[in-house]
mmCIF file of C-alpha atoms in Angstrom:
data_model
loop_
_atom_site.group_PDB
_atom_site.id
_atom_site.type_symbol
_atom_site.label_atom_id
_atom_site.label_comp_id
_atom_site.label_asym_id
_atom_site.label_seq_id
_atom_site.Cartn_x
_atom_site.Cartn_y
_atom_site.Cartn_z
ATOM 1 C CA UNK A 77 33.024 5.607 11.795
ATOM 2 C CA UNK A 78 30.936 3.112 9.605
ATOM 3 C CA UNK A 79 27.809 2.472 10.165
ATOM 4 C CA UNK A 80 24.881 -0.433 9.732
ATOM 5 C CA UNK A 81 20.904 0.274 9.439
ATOM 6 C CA UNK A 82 18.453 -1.668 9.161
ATOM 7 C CA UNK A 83 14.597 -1.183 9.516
ATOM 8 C CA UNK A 84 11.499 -2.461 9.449
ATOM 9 C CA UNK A 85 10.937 -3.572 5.837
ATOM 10 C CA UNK A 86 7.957 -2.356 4.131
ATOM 11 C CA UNK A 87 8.246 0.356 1.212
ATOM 12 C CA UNK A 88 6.616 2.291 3.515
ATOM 13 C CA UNK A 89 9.138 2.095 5.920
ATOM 14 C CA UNK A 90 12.287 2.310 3.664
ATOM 15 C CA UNK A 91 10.834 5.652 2.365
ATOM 16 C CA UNK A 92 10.356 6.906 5.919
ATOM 17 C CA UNK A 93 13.951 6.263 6.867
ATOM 18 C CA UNK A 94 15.469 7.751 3.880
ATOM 19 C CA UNK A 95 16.027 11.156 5.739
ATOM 20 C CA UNK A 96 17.356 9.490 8.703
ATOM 21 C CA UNK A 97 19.650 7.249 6.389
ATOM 22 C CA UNK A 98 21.109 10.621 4.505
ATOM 23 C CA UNK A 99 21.611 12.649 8.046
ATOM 24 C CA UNK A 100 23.434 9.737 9.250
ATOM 25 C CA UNK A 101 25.630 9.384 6.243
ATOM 26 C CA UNK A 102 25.839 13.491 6.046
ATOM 27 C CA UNK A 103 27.946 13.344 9.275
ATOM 28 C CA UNK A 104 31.641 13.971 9.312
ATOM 29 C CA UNK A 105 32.648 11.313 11.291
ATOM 30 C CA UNK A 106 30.887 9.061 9.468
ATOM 31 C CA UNK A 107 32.863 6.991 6.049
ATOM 32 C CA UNK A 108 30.192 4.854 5.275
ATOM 33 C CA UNK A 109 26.347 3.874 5.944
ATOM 34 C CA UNK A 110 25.340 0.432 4.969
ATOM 35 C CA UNK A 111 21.608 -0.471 4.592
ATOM 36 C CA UNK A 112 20.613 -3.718 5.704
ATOM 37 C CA UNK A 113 17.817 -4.126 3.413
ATOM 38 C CA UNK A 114 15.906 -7.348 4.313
ATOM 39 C CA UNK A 115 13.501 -7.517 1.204
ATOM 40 C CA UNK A 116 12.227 -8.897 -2.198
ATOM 41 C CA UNK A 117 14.381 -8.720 -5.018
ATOM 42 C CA UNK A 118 11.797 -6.108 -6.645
ATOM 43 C CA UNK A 119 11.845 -3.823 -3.278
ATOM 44 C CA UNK A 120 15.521 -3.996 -2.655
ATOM 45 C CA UNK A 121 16.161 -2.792 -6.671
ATOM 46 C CA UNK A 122 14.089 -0.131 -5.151
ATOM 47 C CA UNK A 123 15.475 1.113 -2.206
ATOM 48 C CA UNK A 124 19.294 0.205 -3.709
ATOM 49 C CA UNK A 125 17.780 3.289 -6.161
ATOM 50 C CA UNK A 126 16.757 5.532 -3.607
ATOM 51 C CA UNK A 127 20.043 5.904 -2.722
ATOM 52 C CA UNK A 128 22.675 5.777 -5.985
ATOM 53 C CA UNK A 129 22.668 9.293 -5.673
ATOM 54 C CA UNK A 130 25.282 8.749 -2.849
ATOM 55 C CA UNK A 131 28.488 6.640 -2.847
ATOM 56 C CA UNK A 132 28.973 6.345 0.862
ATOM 57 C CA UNK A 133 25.530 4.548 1.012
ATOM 58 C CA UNK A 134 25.769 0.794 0.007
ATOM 59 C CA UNK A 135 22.633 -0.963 -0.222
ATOM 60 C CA UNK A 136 23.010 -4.720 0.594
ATOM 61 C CA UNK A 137 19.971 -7.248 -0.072
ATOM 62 C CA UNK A 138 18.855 -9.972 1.994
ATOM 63 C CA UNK A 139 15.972 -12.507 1.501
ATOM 64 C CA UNK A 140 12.609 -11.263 3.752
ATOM 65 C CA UNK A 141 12.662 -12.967 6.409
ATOM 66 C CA UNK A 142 9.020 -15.029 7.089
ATOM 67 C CA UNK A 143 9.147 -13.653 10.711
ATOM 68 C CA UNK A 144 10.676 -10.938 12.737
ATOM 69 C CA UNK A 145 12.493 -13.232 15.054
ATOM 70 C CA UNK A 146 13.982 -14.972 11.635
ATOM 71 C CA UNK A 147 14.902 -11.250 10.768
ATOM 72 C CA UNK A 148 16.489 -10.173 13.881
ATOM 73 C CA UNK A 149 18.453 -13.380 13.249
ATOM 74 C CA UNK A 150 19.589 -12.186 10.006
ATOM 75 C CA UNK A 151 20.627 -9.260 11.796
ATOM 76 C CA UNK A 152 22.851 -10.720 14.530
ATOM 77 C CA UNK A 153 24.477 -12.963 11.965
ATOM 78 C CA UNK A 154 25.729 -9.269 9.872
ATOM 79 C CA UNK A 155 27.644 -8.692 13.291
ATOM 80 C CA UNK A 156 30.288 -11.262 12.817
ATOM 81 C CA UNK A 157 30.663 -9.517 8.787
ATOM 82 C CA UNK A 158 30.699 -6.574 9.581
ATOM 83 C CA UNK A 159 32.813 -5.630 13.077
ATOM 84 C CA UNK A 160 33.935 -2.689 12.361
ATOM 85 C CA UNK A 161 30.478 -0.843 11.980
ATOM 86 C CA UNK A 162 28.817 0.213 14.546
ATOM 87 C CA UNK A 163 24.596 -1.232 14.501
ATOM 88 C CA UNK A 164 21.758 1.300 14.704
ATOM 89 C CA UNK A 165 18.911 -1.510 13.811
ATOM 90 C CA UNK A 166 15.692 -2.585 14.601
ATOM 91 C CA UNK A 167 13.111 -5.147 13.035
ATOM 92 C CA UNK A 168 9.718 -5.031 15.579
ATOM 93 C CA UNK A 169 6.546 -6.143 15.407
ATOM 94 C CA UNK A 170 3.790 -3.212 16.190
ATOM 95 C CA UNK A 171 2.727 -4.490 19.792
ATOM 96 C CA UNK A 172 6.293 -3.727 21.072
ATOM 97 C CA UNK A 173 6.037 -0.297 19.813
ATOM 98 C CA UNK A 174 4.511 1.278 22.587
ATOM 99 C CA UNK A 175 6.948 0.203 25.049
ATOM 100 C CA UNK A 176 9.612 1.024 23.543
ATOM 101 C CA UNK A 177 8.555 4.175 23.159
ATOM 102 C CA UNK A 178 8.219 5.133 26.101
ATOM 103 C CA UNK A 179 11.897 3.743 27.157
ATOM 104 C CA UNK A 180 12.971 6.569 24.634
ATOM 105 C CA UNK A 181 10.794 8.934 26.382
ATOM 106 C CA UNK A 182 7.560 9.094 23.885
ATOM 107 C CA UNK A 183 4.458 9.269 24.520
ATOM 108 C CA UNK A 184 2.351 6.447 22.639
ATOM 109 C CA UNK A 185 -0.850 7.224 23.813
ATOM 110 C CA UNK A 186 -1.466 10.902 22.479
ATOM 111 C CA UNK A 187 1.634 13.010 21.380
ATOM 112 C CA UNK A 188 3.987 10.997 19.480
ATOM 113 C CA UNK A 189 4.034 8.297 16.534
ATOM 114 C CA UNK A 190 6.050 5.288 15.699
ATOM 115 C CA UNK A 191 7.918 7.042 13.118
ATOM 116 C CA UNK A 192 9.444 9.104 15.514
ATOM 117 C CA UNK A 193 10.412 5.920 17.812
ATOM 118 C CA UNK A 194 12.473 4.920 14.539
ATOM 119 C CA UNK A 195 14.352 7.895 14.019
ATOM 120 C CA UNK A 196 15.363 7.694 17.895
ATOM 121 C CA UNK A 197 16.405 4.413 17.328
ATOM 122 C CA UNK A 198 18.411 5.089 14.852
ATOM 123 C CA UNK A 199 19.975 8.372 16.417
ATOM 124 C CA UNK A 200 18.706 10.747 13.985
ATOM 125 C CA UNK A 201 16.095 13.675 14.477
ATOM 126 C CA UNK A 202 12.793 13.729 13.764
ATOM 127 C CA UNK A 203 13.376 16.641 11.462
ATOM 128 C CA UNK A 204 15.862 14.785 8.954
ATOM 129 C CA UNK A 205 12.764 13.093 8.149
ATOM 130 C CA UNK A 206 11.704 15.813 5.816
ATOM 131 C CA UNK A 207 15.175 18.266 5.838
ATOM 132 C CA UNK A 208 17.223 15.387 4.248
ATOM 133 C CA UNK A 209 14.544 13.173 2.604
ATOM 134 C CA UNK A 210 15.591 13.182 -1.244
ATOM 135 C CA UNK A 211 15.492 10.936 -4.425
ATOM 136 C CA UNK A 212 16.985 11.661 -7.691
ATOM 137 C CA UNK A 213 14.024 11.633 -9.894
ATOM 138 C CA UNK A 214 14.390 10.014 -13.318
ATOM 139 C CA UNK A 215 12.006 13.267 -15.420
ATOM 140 C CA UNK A 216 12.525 11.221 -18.436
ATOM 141 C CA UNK A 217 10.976 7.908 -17.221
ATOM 142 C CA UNK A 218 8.226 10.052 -15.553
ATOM 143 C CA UNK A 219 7.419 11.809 -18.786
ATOM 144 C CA UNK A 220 7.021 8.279 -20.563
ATOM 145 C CA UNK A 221 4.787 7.107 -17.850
ATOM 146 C CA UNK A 222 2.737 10.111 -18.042
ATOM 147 C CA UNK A 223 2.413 9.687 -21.404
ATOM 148 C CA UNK A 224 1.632 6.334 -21.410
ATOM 149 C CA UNK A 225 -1.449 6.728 -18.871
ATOM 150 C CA UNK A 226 -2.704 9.533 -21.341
ATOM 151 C CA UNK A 227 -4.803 11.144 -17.702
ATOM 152 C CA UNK A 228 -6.878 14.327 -18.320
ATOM 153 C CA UNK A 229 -5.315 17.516 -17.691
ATOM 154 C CA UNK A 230 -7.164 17.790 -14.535
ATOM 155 C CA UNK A 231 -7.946 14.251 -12.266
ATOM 156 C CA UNK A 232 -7.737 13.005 -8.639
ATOM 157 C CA UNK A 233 -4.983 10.655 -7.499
ATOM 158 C CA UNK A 234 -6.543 8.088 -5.702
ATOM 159 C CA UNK A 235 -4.456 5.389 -3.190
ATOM 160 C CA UNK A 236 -6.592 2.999 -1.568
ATOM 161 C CA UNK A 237 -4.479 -0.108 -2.072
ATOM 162 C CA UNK A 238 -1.158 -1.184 -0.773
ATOM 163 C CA UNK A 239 -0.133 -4.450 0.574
ATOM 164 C CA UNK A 240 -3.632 -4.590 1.780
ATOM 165 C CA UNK A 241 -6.481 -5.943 0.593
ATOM 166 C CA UNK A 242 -8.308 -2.797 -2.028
ATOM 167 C CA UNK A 243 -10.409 -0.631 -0.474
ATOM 168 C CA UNK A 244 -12.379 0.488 -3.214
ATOM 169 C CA UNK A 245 -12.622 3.850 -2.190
ATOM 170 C CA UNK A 246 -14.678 6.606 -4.117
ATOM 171 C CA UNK A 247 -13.515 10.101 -3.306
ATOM 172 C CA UNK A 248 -16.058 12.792 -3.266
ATOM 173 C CA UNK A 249 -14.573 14.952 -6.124
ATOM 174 C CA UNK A 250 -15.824 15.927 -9.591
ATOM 175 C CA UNK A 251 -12.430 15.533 -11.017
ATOM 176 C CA UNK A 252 -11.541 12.383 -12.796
ATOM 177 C CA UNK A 253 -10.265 9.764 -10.374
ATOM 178 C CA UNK A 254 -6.981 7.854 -11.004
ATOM 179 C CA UNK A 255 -5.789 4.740 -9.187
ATOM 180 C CA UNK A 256 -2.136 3.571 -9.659
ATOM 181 C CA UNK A 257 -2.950 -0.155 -8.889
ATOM 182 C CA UNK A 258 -5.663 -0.128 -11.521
ATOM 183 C CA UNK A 259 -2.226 -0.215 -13.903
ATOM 184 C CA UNK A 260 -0.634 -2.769 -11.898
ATOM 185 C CA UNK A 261 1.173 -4.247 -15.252
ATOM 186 C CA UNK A 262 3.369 -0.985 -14.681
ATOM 187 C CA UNK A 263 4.605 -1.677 -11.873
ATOM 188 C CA UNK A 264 7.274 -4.070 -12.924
ATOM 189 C CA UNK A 265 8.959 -1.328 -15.267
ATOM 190 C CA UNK A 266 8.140 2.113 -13.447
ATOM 191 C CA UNK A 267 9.154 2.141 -9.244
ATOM 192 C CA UNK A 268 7.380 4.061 -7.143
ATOM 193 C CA UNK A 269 9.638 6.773 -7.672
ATOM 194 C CA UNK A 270 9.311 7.378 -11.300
ATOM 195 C CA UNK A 271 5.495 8.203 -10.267
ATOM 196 C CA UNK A 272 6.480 11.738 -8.784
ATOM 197 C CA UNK A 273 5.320 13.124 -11.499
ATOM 198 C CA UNK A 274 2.235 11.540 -11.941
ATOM 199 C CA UNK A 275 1.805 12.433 -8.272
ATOM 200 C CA UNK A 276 2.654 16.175 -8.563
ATOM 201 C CA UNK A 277 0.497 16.513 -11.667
ATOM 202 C CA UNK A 278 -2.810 15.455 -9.666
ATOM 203 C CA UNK A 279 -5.032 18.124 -8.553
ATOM 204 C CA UNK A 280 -6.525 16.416 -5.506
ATOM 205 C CA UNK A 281 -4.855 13.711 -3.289
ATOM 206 C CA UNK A 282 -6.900 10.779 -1.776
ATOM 207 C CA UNK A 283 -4.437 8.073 0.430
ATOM 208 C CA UNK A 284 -4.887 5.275 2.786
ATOM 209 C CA UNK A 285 -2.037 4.626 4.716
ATOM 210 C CA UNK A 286 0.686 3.068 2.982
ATOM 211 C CA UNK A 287 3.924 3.235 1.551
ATOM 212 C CA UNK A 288 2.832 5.597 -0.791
ATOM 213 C CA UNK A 289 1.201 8.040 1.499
ATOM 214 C CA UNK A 290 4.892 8.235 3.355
ATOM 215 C CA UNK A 291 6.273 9.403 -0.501
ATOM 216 C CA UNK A 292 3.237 11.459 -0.399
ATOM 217 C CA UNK A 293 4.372 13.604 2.875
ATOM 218 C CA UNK A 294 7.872 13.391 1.684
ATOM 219 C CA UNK A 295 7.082 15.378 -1.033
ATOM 220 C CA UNK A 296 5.248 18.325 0.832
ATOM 221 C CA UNK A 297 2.773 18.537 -1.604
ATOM 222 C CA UNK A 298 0.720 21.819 -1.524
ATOM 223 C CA UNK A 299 -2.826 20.780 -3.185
ATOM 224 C CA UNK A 300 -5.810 19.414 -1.740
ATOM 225 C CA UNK A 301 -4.977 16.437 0.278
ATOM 226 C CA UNK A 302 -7.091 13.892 2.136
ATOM 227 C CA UNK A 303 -6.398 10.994 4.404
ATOM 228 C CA UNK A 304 -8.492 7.892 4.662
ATOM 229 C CA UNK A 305 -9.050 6.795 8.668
ATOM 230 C CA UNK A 306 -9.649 3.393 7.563
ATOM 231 C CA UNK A 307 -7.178 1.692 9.150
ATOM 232 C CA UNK A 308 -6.277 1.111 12.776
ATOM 233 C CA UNK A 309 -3.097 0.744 14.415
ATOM 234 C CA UNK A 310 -0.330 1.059 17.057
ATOM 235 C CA UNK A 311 0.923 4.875 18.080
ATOM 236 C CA UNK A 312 -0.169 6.462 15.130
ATOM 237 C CA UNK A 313 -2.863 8.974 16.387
ATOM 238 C CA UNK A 314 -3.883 10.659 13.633
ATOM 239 C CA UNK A 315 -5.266 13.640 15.153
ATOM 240 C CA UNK A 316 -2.640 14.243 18.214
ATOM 241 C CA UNK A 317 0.411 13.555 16.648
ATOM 242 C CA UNK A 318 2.797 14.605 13.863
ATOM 243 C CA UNK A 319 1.862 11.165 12.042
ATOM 244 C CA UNK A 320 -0.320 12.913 9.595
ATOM 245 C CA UNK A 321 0.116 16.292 9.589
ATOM 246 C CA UNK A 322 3.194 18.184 10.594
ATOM 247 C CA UNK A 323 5.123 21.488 11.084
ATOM 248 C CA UNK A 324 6.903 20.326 7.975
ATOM 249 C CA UNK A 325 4.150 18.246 6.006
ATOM 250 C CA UNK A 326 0.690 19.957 7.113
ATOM 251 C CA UNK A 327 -2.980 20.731 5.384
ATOM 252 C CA UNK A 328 -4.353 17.144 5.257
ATOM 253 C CA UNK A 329 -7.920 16.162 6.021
ATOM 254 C CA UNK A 330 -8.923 13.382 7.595
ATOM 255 C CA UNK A 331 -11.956 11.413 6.382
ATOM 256 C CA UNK A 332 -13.636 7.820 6.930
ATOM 257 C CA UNK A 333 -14.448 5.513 4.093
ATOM 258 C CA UNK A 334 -17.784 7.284 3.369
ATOM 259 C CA UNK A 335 -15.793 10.607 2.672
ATOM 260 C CA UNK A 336 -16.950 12.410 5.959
ATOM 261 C CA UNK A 337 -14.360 14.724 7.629
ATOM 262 C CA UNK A 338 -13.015 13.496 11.317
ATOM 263 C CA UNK A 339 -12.528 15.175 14.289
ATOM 264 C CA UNK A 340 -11.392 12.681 16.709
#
């Protein structure tokens, strides 16, 4: 069987489908996976990295789309190329969410998240979220960036930018606070992946949610770690749900913009 993905297309959202992605092609009666990937040139050099690990994943780019009906066009037109694979896609705005998750019998409102609505729509688990997440890393490329940013032995990692406006965010922490977008002239040479390092190094995590902060729980990362409720948002309940913290990914707190733990 061969296979076609395709998903919503933030970073955020290619790095949350790269354990469904790997379970799918993992599956013996599956030859081949190809990803969809409906993106800029500098995300789709991205996510066609994420997986070179793995022949039977082929990465195929496709100019974003200015609107998700133009994108679900796309989509329909990769039916007539490619007959033989069977589709497992989707490309929805947030408001139809809800609705569709309860078609796939998830609750919205309280006990599940969006993320979980993808994996169902793509047939995978939940759990291959985190049991088949991976990404070779590239340790010499994250060595030269560390050495490049020259950071103190001990600092905060501080994400409170994404393809949002900034944030400005000032953790409460006596550590030395870094912010990857502050060395946005980086970002051209060094993807997101060749900050691991940088990322396991920190002492103290601060996110926002964004791409990033779905690397971040892909990682598991076992130090102090902190989410920013600054952001609103369809089926993502931060505090009933496995959106945040997990039985795989757990030990974040939650905190407003002022730094003040949340309940609820």
């Amino acid at each position: 069987m061969k296979v076609l993905l395709t998903n919503n297309s933030g970073l955020g959202d290619y790095i949350l489908m790269n354990g469904a992605t790997r379970f799918i092609a993992a599956q013996e009666d599956v030859e081949e996976v190809v990803v969809l990937c409906m993106a800029t040139h500098d995300r789709y050099q991205q996510i066609k990295r994420m997986y070179s690990d793995n022949p039977n994943i082929k990465v195929i780019g496709e100019p974003h789309p200015n609107s998700f009906r133009k994108g679900r066009k796309k989509i329909k037109r990769y039916r007539t190329r490619y007959p033989e694979h069977q589709f497992r896609t989707f490309f929805w705005e947030s408001f139809v969410w809800p609705g569709a998750m309860e078609r796939v019998g998830l609750d919205p409102h309280q006990k599940n998240c969006w993320p979980e609505l993808f994996y169902a729509s793509q047939q995978a688990p939940y759990s291959a979220r985190h049991e088949h997440f991976y990404i070779k890393r590239d340790y010499d490329r994250e060595a030269e960036l560390i050495e490049k940013l020259a950071l103190p032995s001990e600092y905060a990692l501080c994400i409170d930018e994404g393809n949002i406006p900034r944030f400005g965010l000032t953790p409460k922490t006596s550590l030395f606070t870094f912010k990857p977008h502050s060395r946005r002239d980086l970002f051209d040479k060094y993807h997101i992946w060749d900050w691991m390092g940088v990322i396991e190094a920190a002492a103290e995590i601060y996110t926002i949610d964004t791409g990033w902060m779905h690397l971040l729980k892909s990682m598991r990362l076992n130090k102090p770690k902190f989410f920013y409720h600054v952001r609103g948002g369809v089926a993502k309940n931060v505090f009933t749900s496995r959106y945040i913290n997990d039985e795989y990914d757990y030990g974040w707190t939650i905190i407003n913009a002022a730094g003040m733990l949340v309940t609820s």
